[in-house]
PDB file of C-alpha atoms in Angstrom:
ATOM      1  CA  GLU A   1      -0.249   0.115  -0.111  1.00 51.00           C
ATOM      2  CA  SER A   2       2.546   2.587   0.842  1.00 63.00           C
ATOM      3  CA  ASN A   3       5.653   0.674  -0.920  1.00 66.00           C
ATOM      4  CA  VAL A   4       7.380  -0.275   2.286  1.00 70.00           C
ATOM      5  CA  ASN A   5       8.467  -3.616   3.349  1.00 64.00           C
ATOM      6  CA  ARG A   6       9.518  -2.565   7.014  1.00 63.00           C
ATOM      7  CA  LEU A   7      12.736  -5.108   6.389  1.00 63.00           C
ATOM      8  CA  ASN A   8      14.445  -2.950   9.027  1.00 66.00           C
ATOM      9  CA  GLU A   9      11.629  -3.791  11.723  1.00 65.00           C
ATOM     10  CA  PHE A  10      11.941  -7.264  13.181  1.00 63.00           C
ATOM     11  CA  ASN A  11       8.363  -7.497  14.469  1.00 63.00           C
ATOM     12  CA  LEU A  12       7.003 -11.111  15.541  1.00 64.00           C
ATOM     13  CA  GLY A  13       3.663 -10.427  14.541  1.00 64.00           C
ATOM     14  CA  LEU A  14       4.689 -10.127  10.960  1.00 59.00           C
ATOM     15  CA  ALA A  15       7.394 -12.441  10.979  1.00 60.00           C
ATOM     16  CA  ASN A  16       9.055 -10.350   8.217  1.00 57.00           C
ATOM     17  CA  PHE A  17      12.518 -12.207   9.432  1.00 66.00           C
ATOM     18  CA  LYS A  18      14.483 -15.727   8.458  1.00 72.00           C
ATOM     19  CA  ASP A  19      15.802 -18.397  10.836  1.00 80.00           C
ATOM     20  CA  CYS A  20      18.702 -19.948   9.179  1.00 83.00           C
ATOM     21  CA  GLU A  21      20.071 -23.347   9.953  1.00 86.00           C
ATOM     22  CA  VAL A  22      22.179 -22.630  13.327  1.00 88.00           C
ATOM     23  CA  THR A  23      23.926 -26.181  12.969  1.00 91.00           C
ATOM     24  CA  TYR A  24      25.746 -24.373  10.243  1.00 92.00           C
ATOM     25  CA  GLY A  25      27.347 -21.806  12.286  1.00 91.00           C
ATOM     26  CA  PRO A  26      26.805 -17.673  12.165  1.00 91.00           C
ATOM     27  CA  ILE A  27      26.155 -16.137   8.976  1.00 92.00           C
ATOM     28  CA  GLN A  28      29.007 -14.350   7.578  1.00 93.00           C
ATOM     29  CA  VAL A  29      27.921 -12.997   4.233  1.00 94.00           C
ATOM     30  CA  LEU A  30      24.627 -12.430   2.676  1.00 91.00           C
ATOM     31  CA  HIS A  31      24.848 -11.637  -1.248  1.00 91.00           C
ATOM     32  CA  ALA A  32      22.059 -10.416  -3.040  1.00 86.00           C
ATOM     33  CA  ARG A  33      21.422 -12.541  -6.598  1.00 82.00           C
ATOM     34  CA  GLU A  34      18.458 -12.707  -9.292  1.00 78.00           C
ATOM     35  CA  THR A  35      16.062 -14.674  -7.488  1.00 77.00           C
ATOM     36  CA  ASP A  36      17.126 -15.602  -4.258  1.00 82.00           C
ATOM     37  CA  ILE A  37      20.167 -14.631  -1.513  1.00 86.00           C
ATOM     38  CA  MET A  38      23.327 -16.211  -1.201  1.00 89.00           C
ATOM     39  CA  CYS A  39      23.894 -17.209   2.252  1.00 92.00           C
ATOM     40  CA  LEU A  40      27.657 -17.759   3.630  1.00 94.00           C
ATOM     41  CA  GLN A  41      27.854 -19.558   7.130  1.00 94.00           C
ATOM     42  CA  GLU A  42      30.605 -20.599   8.753  1.00 94.00           C
ATOM     43  CA  ASP A  43      30.484 -24.378   7.718  1.00 94.00           C
ATOM     44  CA  ARG A  44      27.922 -24.204   5.016  1.00 94.00           C
ATOM     45  CA  ILE A  45      26.910 -22.420   1.243  1.00 94.00           C
ATOM     46  CA  SER A  46      23.016 -22.399   1.136  1.00 92.00           C
ATOM     47  CA  TYR A  47      20.490 -20.064  -0.659  1.00 88.00           C
ATOM     48  CA  VAL A  48      17.280 -18.368   0.763  1.00 84.00           C
ATOM     49  CA  LEU A  49      14.452 -17.979  -1.350  1.00 80.00           C
ATOM     50  CA  ALA A  50      12.720 -14.486  -1.935  1.00 74.00           C
ATOM     51  CA  GLN A  51       9.010 -14.711  -1.907  1.00 67.00           C
ATOM     52  CA  LYS A  52       8.936 -18.499  -2.879  1.00 64.00           C
ATOM     53  CA  ASP A  53       9.064 -21.877  -1.388  1.00 59.00           C
ATOM     54  CA  VAL A  54       9.997 -25.098  -2.326  1.00 55.00           C
ATOM     55  CA  LEU A  55       7.719 -28.156  -2.175  1.00 51.00           C
ATOM     56  CA  THR A  56       8.959 -31.545  -2.795  1.00 50.00           C
ATOM     57  CA  THR A  57       7.221 -33.486  -5.235  1.00 55.00           C
ATOM     58  CA  ALA A  58       5.965 -37.440  -5.170  1.00 53.00           C
ATOM     59  CA  ALA A  59       8.763 -38.483  -7.238  1.00 57.00           C
ATOM     60  CA  GLY A  60      11.139 -36.858  -4.752  1.00 54.00           C
ATOM     61  CA  GLY A  61      12.126 -33.417  -6.889  1.00 56.00           C
ATOM     62  CA  GLY A  62      11.357 -29.786  -6.033  1.00 54.00           C
ATOM     63  CA  ALA A  63       8.788 -27.571  -7.400  1.00 57.00           C
ATOM     64  CA  LEU A  64       9.071 -23.687  -6.907  1.00 55.00           C
ATOM     65  CA  SER A  65       6.067 -22.138  -5.495  1.00 54.00           C
ATOM     66  CA  SER A  66       5.028 -18.505  -4.674  1.00 52.00           C
ATOM     67  CA  SER A  67       4.966 -17.370  -1.250  1.00 51.00           C
ATOM     68  CA  PRO A  68       3.718 -14.721   0.819  1.00 53.00           C
ATOM     69  CA  LEU A  69       7.141 -14.676   2.559  1.00 56.00           C
ATOM     70  CA  VAL A  70       9.269 -12.336   2.169  1.00 64.00           C
ATOM     71  CA  LEU A  71      12.204 -14.623   2.883  1.00 73.00           C
ATOM     72  CA  GLY A  72      11.407 -18.444   1.956  1.00 72.00           C
ATOM     73  CA  GLN A  73      13.015 -21.849   2.294  1.00 77.00           C
ATOM     74  CA  GLN A  74      16.896 -22.021   2.855  1.00 82.00           C
ATOM     75  CA  VAL A  75      18.064 -24.442   0.527  1.00 83.00           C
ATOM     76  CA  ALA A  76      21.540 -25.827   1.595  1.00 87.00           C
ATOM     77  CA  ARG A  77      24.832 -26.699  -1.165  1.00 90.00           C
ATOM     78  CA  ILE A  78      25.405 -30.379  -0.746  1.00 91.00           C
ATOM     79  CA  GLU A  79      29.180 -29.423  -0.568  1.00 92.00           C
ATOM     80  CA  GLU A  80      31.042 -29.441   2.645  1.00 92.00           C
ATOM     81  CA  TYR A  81      32.040 -26.081   2.707  1.00 95.00           C
ATOM     82  CA  GLY A  82      31.485 -22.602   4.190  1.00 95.00           C
ATOM     83  CA  ILE A  83      33.430 -19.501   4.464  1.00 95.00           C
ATOM     84  CA  SER A  84      34.941 -19.854   8.469  1.00 92.00           C
ATOM     85  CA  SER A  85      35.305 -16.856  10.043  1.00 91.00           C
ATOM     86  CA  ASN A  86      36.806 -14.970   7.013  1.00 93.00           C
ATOM     87  CA  PRO A  87      33.598 -12.427   5.669  1.00 94.00           C
ATOM     88  CA  GLU A  88      36.591 -10.162   4.515  1.00 94.00           C
ATOM     89  CA  SER A  89      37.896 -12.745   1.981  1.00 95.00           C
ATOM     90  CA  PHE A  90      34.392 -12.754  -0.112  1.00 96.00           C
ATOM     91  CA  ALA A  91      34.650 -10.975  -3.847  1.00 96.00           C
ATOM     92  CA  SER A  92      32.532 -11.095  -6.660  1.00 94.00           C
ATOM     93  CA  HIS A  93      32.681 -10.258 -10.106  1.00 93.00           C
ATOM     94  CA  GLY A  94      29.734 -10.852 -12.471  1.00 89.00           C
ATOM     95  CA  ASP A  95      28.849 -14.495 -12.526  1.00 89.00           C
ATOM     96  CA  SER A  96      31.372 -15.606 -10.262  1.00 93.00           C
ATOM     97  CA  MET A  97      32.115 -15.189  -6.170  1.00 94.00           C
ATOM     98  CA  TYR A  98      35.578 -16.021  -4.395  1.00 96.00           C
ATOM     99  CA  PHE A  99      36.033 -16.745  -0.803  1.00 96.00           C
ATOM    100  CA  THR A 100      38.515 -18.855   1.438  1.00 96.00           C
ATOM    101  CA  ASP A 101      37.713 -21.531   3.876  1.00 96.00           C
ATOM    102  CA  ALA A 102      40.234 -21.824   6.378  1.00 94.00           C
ATOM    103  CA  LYS A 103      39.082 -24.635   8.256  1.00 94.00           C
ATOM    104  CA  ARG A 104      38.823 -26.944   5.428  1.00 94.00           C
ATOM    105  CA  ASN A 105      41.995 -24.953   3.835  1.00 95.00           C
ATOM    106  CA  ALA A 106      40.309 -24.308   0.611  1.00 95.00           C
ATOM    107  CA  VAL A 107      39.946 -21.196  -1.694  1.00 96.00           C
ATOM    108  CA  ILE A 108      36.335 -21.584  -3.458  1.00 96.00           C
ATOM    109  CA  GLN A 109      35.135 -20.200  -6.423  1.00 95.00           C
ATOM    110  CA  LEU A 110      31.181 -20.486  -7.345  1.00 94.00           C
ATOM    111  CA  LYS A 111      30.494 -19.590 -11.051  1.00 93.00           C
ATOM    112  CA  GLY A 112      27.220 -19.695 -12.998  1.00 86.00           C
ATOM    113  CA  ALA A 113      24.146 -18.369 -12.733  1.00 77.00           C
ATOM    114  CA  GLY A 114      20.881 -19.512 -10.695  1.00 68.00           C
ATOM    115  CA  ARG A 115      20.609 -22.765  -9.440  1.00 67.00           C
ATOM    116  CA  GLN A 116      23.531 -24.289 -11.445  1.00 78.00           C
ATOM    117  CA  GLN A 117      26.168 -22.615  -9.882  1.00 86.00           C
ATOM    118  CA  ALA A 118      29.330 -25.035 -10.169  1.00 93.00           C
ATOM    119  CA  LEU A 119      31.570 -25.004  -6.844  1.00 94.00           C
ATOM    120  CA  VAL A 120      35.704 -24.994  -7.799  1.00 94.00           C
ATOM    121  CA  VAL A 121      37.763 -25.682  -5.144  1.00 95.00           C
ATOM    122  CA  ILE A 122      40.650 -23.246  -6.908  1.00 94.00           C
ATOM    123  CA  SER A 123      43.374 -24.239  -4.491  1.00 93.00           C
ATOM    124  CA  GLU A 124      43.637 -27.957  -5.313  1.00 93.00           C
ATOM    125  CA  LEU A 125      44.953 -27.071  -8.935  1.00 91.00           C
ATOM    126  CA  GLY A 126      48.376 -27.320  -8.076  1.00 89.00           C
ATOM    127  CA  MET A 127      48.705 -25.223  -4.842  1.00 92.00           C
ATOM    128  CA  ARG A 128      46.748 -27.386  -2.239  1.00 93.00           C
ATOM    129  CA  SER A 129      49.838 -27.835   0.361  1.00 94.00           C
ATOM    130  CA  TYR A 130      50.745 -24.225   0.097  1.00 94.00           C
ATOM    131  CA  PHE A 131      47.224 -22.820   1.177  1.00 94.00           C
ATOM    132  CA  ARG A 132      47.177 -25.735   3.880  1.00 94.00           C
ATOM    133  CA  ASP A 133      50.395 -24.253   5.315  1.00 94.00           C
ATOM    134  CA  LEU A 134      48.672 -20.920   5.342  1.00 93.00           C
ATOM    135  CA  PHE A 135      45.439 -21.660   6.472  1.00 93.00           C
ATOM    136  CA  THR A 136      46.795 -23.686   9.000  1.00 92.00           C
ATOM    137  CA  GLN A 137      49.545 -21.292  10.364  1.00 93.00           C
ATOM    138  CA  ASN A 138      47.106 -18.231  10.493  1.00 91.00           C
ATOM    139  CA  PHE A 139      43.979 -19.651  11.231  1.00 91.00           C
ATOM    140  CA  ASN A 140      42.658 -16.391  13.056  1.00 90.00           C
ATOM    141  CA  LYS A 141      44.143 -14.367  11.074  1.00 92.00           C
ATOM    142  CA  GLN A 142      42.728 -12.095   8.124  1.00 92.00           C
ATOM    143  CA  LYS A 143      42.042 -13.087   4.812  1.00 94.00           C
ATOM    144  CA  LEU A 144      41.846 -10.267   2.185  1.00 94.00           C
ATOM    145  CA  GLY A 145      40.001 -10.824  -1.042  1.00 95.00           C
ATOM    146  CA  GLY A 146      39.650  -8.673  -3.780  1.00 95.00           C
ATOM    147  CA  PHE A 147      38.615  -9.131  -7.766  1.00 95.00           C
ATOM    148  CA  ASP A 148      41.202  -7.281 -10.101  1.00 95.00           C
ATOM    149  CA  PRO A 149      39.164  -6.560 -12.998  1.00 93.00           C
ATOM    150  CA  TYR A 150      41.967  -5.664 -15.079  1.00 94.00           C
ATOM    151  CA  MET A 151      43.972  -9.090 -14.799  1.00 94.00           C
ATOM    152  CA  ASN A 152      40.848 -11.013 -14.473  1.00 93.00           C
ATOM    153  CA  GLU A 153      41.762 -12.607 -11.440  1.00 93.00           C
ATOM    154  CA  PHE A 154      41.064 -13.206  -7.859  1.00 95.00           C
ATOM    155  CA  VAL A 155      43.819 -11.448  -5.566  1.00 95.00           C
ATOM    156  CA  LEU A 156      44.000 -13.081  -2.018  1.00 94.00           C
ATOM    157  CA  SER A 157      46.157 -12.013   0.868  1.00 93.00           C
ATOM    158  CA  SER A 158      46.584 -13.007   4.548  1.00 90.00           C
ATOM    159  CA  ASN A 159      48.031 -10.736   7.231  1.00 90.00           C
ATOM    160  CA  THR A 160      49.132 -11.070  10.706  1.00 88.00           C
ATOM    161  CA  ARG A 161      46.060  -9.182  12.111  1.00 88.00           C
ATOM    162  CA  LYS A 162      43.573 -11.197  14.314  1.00 87.00           C
ATOM    163  CA  ILE A 163      39.846 -11.829  13.350  1.00 86.00           C
ATOM    164  CA  PRO A 164      38.126  -9.790  15.728  1.00 80.00           C
ATOM    165  CA  GLN A 165      36.178 -11.459  18.299  1.00 76.00           C
ATOM    166  CA  PRO A 166      33.633 -10.779  20.566  1.00 75.00           C
ATOM    167  CA  PRO A 167      34.826 -10.199  23.836  1.00 76.00           C
ATOM    168  CA  THR A 168      34.695 -13.244  26.612  1.00 80.00           C
ATOM    169  CA  VAL A 169      32.541 -12.129  29.637  1.00 84.00           C
ATOM    170  CA  ARG A 170      33.595 -13.424  32.789  1.00 83.00           C
ATOM    171  CA  GLU A 171      30.996 -14.544  35.424  1.00 83.00           C
ATOM    172  CA  CYS A 172      31.238 -12.691  38.802  1.00 78.00           C
ATOM    173  CA  GLY A 173      33.893 -14.447  41.059  1.00 78.00           C
ATOM    174  CA  TYR A 174      36.303 -15.411  38.438  1.00 81.00           C
ATOM    175  CA  THR A 175      39.955 -15.413  39.437  1.00 83.00           C
ATOM    176  CA  LEU A 176      42.916 -14.252  36.948  1.00 82.00           C
ATOM    177  CA  LEU A 177      46.027 -14.621  37.736  1.00 84.00           C
ATOM    178  CA  ILE A 178      48.654 -12.671  35.798  1.00 83.00           C
ATOM    179  CA  SER A 179      52.593 -12.115  36.638  1.00 84.00           C
ATOM    180  CA  ASN A 180      55.461 -10.237  35.110  1.00 86.00           C
ATOM    181  CA  SER A 181      53.330  -8.826  32.491  1.00 83.00           C
ATOM    182  CA  LYS A 182      53.631  -5.001  31.256  1.00 84.00           C
ATOM    183  CA  ASP A 183      50.654  -5.383  28.537  1.00 83.00           C
ATOM    184  CA  ILE A 184      47.382  -4.253  29.417  1.00 82.00           C
ATOM    185  CA  TYR A 185      44.714  -7.014  29.905  1.00 79.00           C
ATOM    186  CA  ASN A 186      40.974  -6.103  29.549  1.00 79.00           C
ATOM    187  CA  LEU A 187      38.313  -8.063  31.434  1.00 79.00           C
ATOM    188  CA  GLU A 188      34.646  -7.882  30.917  1.00 83.00           C
ATOM    189  CA  VAL A 189      32.973  -9.015  34.147  1.00 81.00           C
ATOM    190  CA  ASP A 190      29.088 -10.022  34.528  1.00 83.00           C
ATOM    191  CA  LEU A 191      27.908  -8.800  37.631  1.00 79.00           C
ATOM    192  CA  GLY A 192      24.413 -10.107  37.080  1.00 79.00           C
ATOM    193  CA  THR A 193      21.880  -8.285  39.184  1.00 78.00           C
ATOM    194  CA  VAL A 194      23.656  -7.436  42.187  1.00 71.00           C
ATOM    195  CA  ILE A 195      23.669  -4.126  43.334  1.00 75.00           C
ATOM    196  CA  GLY A 196      26.735  -2.858  45.575  1.00 76.00           C
ATOM    197  CA  THR A 197      30.465  -2.196  45.438  1.00 76.00           C
ATOM    198  CA  VAL A 198      32.812  -4.114  43.084  1.00 70.00           C
ATOM    199  CA  LYS A 199      36.078  -4.838  44.551  1.00 66.00           C
TER     200      LYS A 199
END
């Protein structure tokens, strides 16, 4: 009526949000495609259908049907790859998407359009041991990816900067022992609902 879809509001009554499969880990990248959204989670690549659902036929196939929901069913790829904790490695150009999976020591290319995208593990094309060593030694470090349109190639770099992690929250009563350290140590403590002096 007003051409406003209210996607920035999470209203439980309207159900204008989508819960993705939590066993695949947290969502790292959402990439819009022609008819769906590619969802890169830590341990899986999947697609979330936009305004349609997949209905399973009696023969075991799938048929697309229109859905009144903004986001429809999540359809996971059969390959056991994800993007680990490196959303900064994602790059796209045309019908190709590139990213790294540090957990599985892989650099991945998704090529093609629609549901027929081919997955190619480009790190296995003569550089398998190099990427295995790089990702094993620098697992918690950044892997920066980008696409060079002049050379028509995916460019990947790893640095020594750690991936940002959420702070570890300690419960009240936690004991920390540090000796002979000159570094600053930040500690976040959950005091709960207790009111009073903190020592």
